[in-house]
Amino acid sequence: MINNSLSSLGAKVVLATSSDENHPAENILDRNTKKFWMTTGMFPQEFIIRFAEPTQVAAVTLDSYDVKHIKVEKNTSQRTTQFEFVTEKEFESTEGHLQSNAISLNGCSATHLRFIITSGYDHFVSVHNVSLEN
């Protein structure tokens, strides 16, 4: 499997439910874990990543702080509608340390991936990087 940064695949964040000019959602595509996207403290929170073309996805790795539970959905259309459930995962608390969790997507094909953070270990959570294995 090849581990790719999403930006090298032409991926873009096309939706994020929280916005902070100091911590924009685009930071999750940067491999620098010192940059991040931060939520506003209410759940659920989500972000959608669009690929330049349909992409096979074996797994994604999410680097984050204080995420407790996440769902991943996908679609294969050019529109950000009609997503289908792929998987969900509960993350362990790392008490002040960066979480790094691989999430298997079983080689699905996707144009968009939607990540829905349903709960956190704190009111605010952050996502530092999403990388892909295909």
Short mmCIF file of C-alpha atoms in Angstrom, two decimals:
data_model
loop_
_atom_site.label_atom_id
_atom_site.label_comp_id
_atom_site.label_asym_id
_atom_site.label_seq_id
_atom_site.Cartn_x
_atom_site.Cartn_y
_atom_site.Cartn_z
CA MET A 1 0.00 0.00 0.00
CA ILE A 2 1.12 3.49 -0.76
CA ASN A 3 0.64 6.19 1.89
CA ASN A 4 -0.26 9.47 0.20
CA SER A 5 -0.87 12.94 1.48
CA LEU A 6 -4.28 14.01 0.27
CA SER A 7 -2.97 17.25 -1.19
CA SER A 8 -0.63 15.25 -3.48
CA LEU A 9 -3.77 13.58 -4.90
CA GLY A 10 -5.43 16.93 -5.62
CA ALA A 11 -7.86 16.55 -2.72
CA LYS A 12 -9.65 19.56 -1.23
CA VAL A 13 -11.74 20.16 1.86
CA VAL A 14 -15.10 21.25 0.43
CA LEU A 15 -17.08 21.51 3.68
CA ALA A 16 -16.34 21.89 7.38
CA THR A 17 -18.95 22.57 10.04
CA SER A 18 -16.61 24.75 12.11
CA SER A 19 -14.57 27.71 11.01
CA ASP A 20 -11.67 29.47 12.71
CA GLU A 21 -9.45 31.73 10.64
CA ASN A 22 -6.42 30.64 12.69
CA HIS A 23 -7.19 26.93 12.23
CA PRO A 24 -8.88 26.42 8.83
CA ALA A 25 -10.04 22.99 7.66
CA GLU A 26 -7.46 23.01 4.86
CA ASN A 27 -4.81 22.39 7.54
CA ILE A 28 -5.82 18.72 7.69
CA LEU A 29 -4.37 18.21 4.21
CA ASP A 30 -0.96 19.55 5.30
CA ARG A 31 1.29 16.87 6.76
CA ASN A 32 2.51 19.36 9.39
CA THR A 33 0.75 18.17 12.57
CA LYS A 34 1.44 21.54 14.22
CA LYS A 35 -1.31 22.91 11.94
CA PHE A 36 -4.87 21.74 12.52
CA TRP A 37 -8.61 22.27 12.16
CA MET A 38 -10.49 22.90 15.41
CA THR A 39 -14.16 22.31 16.15
CA THR A 40 -16.42 24.76 17.97
CA GLY A 41 -17.44 22.53 20.85
CA MET A 42 -20.77 21.12 19.73
CA PHE A 43 -21.28 17.67 18.22
CA PRO A 44 -21.62 16.32 15.64
CA GLN A 45 -18.90 18.07 13.61
CA GLU A 46 -17.94 17.06 10.09
CA PHE A 47 -15.70 17.72 7.16
CA ILE A 48 -15.87 16.51 3.56
CA ILE A 49 -12.85 15.84 1.37
CA ARG A 50 -13.23 15.78 -2.44
CA PHE A 51 -10.74 13.94 -4.63
CA ALA A 52 -9.83 15.26 -8.08
CA GLU A 53 -11.06 11.94 -9.53
CA PRO A 54 -12.56 8.71 -8.14
CA THR A 55 -9.93 7.19 -5.85
CA GLN A 56 -9.45 3.72 -4.38
CA VAL A 57 -9.08 4.00 -0.61
CA ALA A 58 -7.77 1.08 1.44
CA ALA A 59 -7.49 3.09 4.66
CA VAL A 60 -7.16 6.59 6.06
CA THR A 61 -5.06 7.64 9.02
CA LEU A 62 -6.42 10.44 11.16
CA ASP A 63 -4.13 12.40 13.50
CA SER A 64 -6.24 14.23 16.07
CA TYR A 65 -6.73 15.36 19.66
CA ASP A 66 -9.67 14.34 21.85
CA VAL A 67 -11.81 12.69 19.14
CA LYS A 68 -13.87 9.93 20.79
CA HIS A 69 -16.08 8.57 18.01
CA ILE A 70 -16.09 9.09 14.24
CA LYS A 71 -18.14 7.83 11.29
CA VAL A 72 -16.85 7.73 7.72
CA GLU A 73 -19.13 7.90 4.68
CA LYS A 74 -18.39 8.04 0.95
CA ASN A 75 -19.94 8.80 -2.38
CA THR A 76 -18.87 8.46 -5.99
CA SER A 77 -20.73 11.40 -7.51
CA GLN A 78 -19.54 14.93 -8.22
CA ARG A 79 -22.10 16.32 -5.77
CA THR A 80 -21.82 16.25 -1.99
CA THR A 81 -25.13 14.44 -1.55
CA GLN A 82 -26.27 10.85 -1.02
CA PHE A 83 -23.44 9.50 1.07
CA GLU A 84 -23.31 5.88 2.15
CA PHE A 85 -21.95 4.61 5.44
CA VAL A 86 -18.53 2.93 5.27
CA THR A 87 -17.37 2.49 8.87
CA GLU A 88 -17.17 3.99 12.34
CA LYS A 89 -14.52 3.87 15.01
CA GLU A 90 -14.10 4.70 18.68
CA PHE A 91 -10.73 6.31 19.50
CA GLU A 92 -8.93 5.85 22.81
CA SER A 93 -8.15 8.91 24.91
CA THR A 94 -4.48 9.84 24.77
CA GLU A 95 -4.61 12.53 27.48
CA GLY A 96 -2.77 15.41 25.85
CA HIS A 97 -0.97 13.40 23.18
CA LEU A 98 -1.75 13.26 19.48
CA GLN A 99 -4.05 10.38 18.52
CA SER A 100 -3.09 8.50 15.36
CA ASN A 101 -5.74 6.06 14.17
CA ALA A 102 -5.84 4.01 10.98
CA ILE A 103 -9.36 3.42 9.72
CA SER A 104 -9.87 0.63 7.18
CA LEU A 105 -12.13 1.55 4.25
CA ASN A 106 -11.74 -1.84 2.54
CA GLY A 107 -10.53 -0.52 -0.81
CA CYS A 108 -13.69 1.44 -1.55
CA SER A 109 -13.83 3.87 -4.46
CA ALA A 110 -14.76 7.42 -3.52
CA THR A 111 -15.05 10.90 -4.98
CA HIS A 112 -15.92 12.34 -1.54
CA LEU A 113 -15.22 11.15 1.98
CA ARG A 114 -17.31 12.57 4.81
CA PHE A 115 -15.92 12.36 8.36
CA ILE A 116 -18.52 12.87 11.10
CA ILE A 117 -17.14 13.37 14.61
CA THR A 118 -20.05 12.34 16.81
CA SER A 119 -18.34 12.84 20.19
CA GLY A 120 -15.13 13.94 21.84
CA TYR A 121 -13.25 13.60 25.11
CA ASP A 122 -13.43 17.41 25.45
CA HIS A 123 -15.74 20.14 24.20
CA PHE A 124 -13.23 21.05 21.49
CA VAL A 125 -11.41 18.53 19.30
CA SER A 126 -8.86 19.03 16.56
CA VAL A 127 -7.86 17.17 13.40
CA HIS A 128 -4.22 17.63 12.40
CA ASN A 129 -3.79 15.39 9.39
CA VAL A 130 -5.65 12.91 7.22
CA SER A 131 -3.56 10.65 5.01
CA LEU A 132 -4.62 7.89 2.68
CA GLU A 133 -3.46 4.39 1.83
CA ASN A 134 -4.50 3.12 -1.58
#
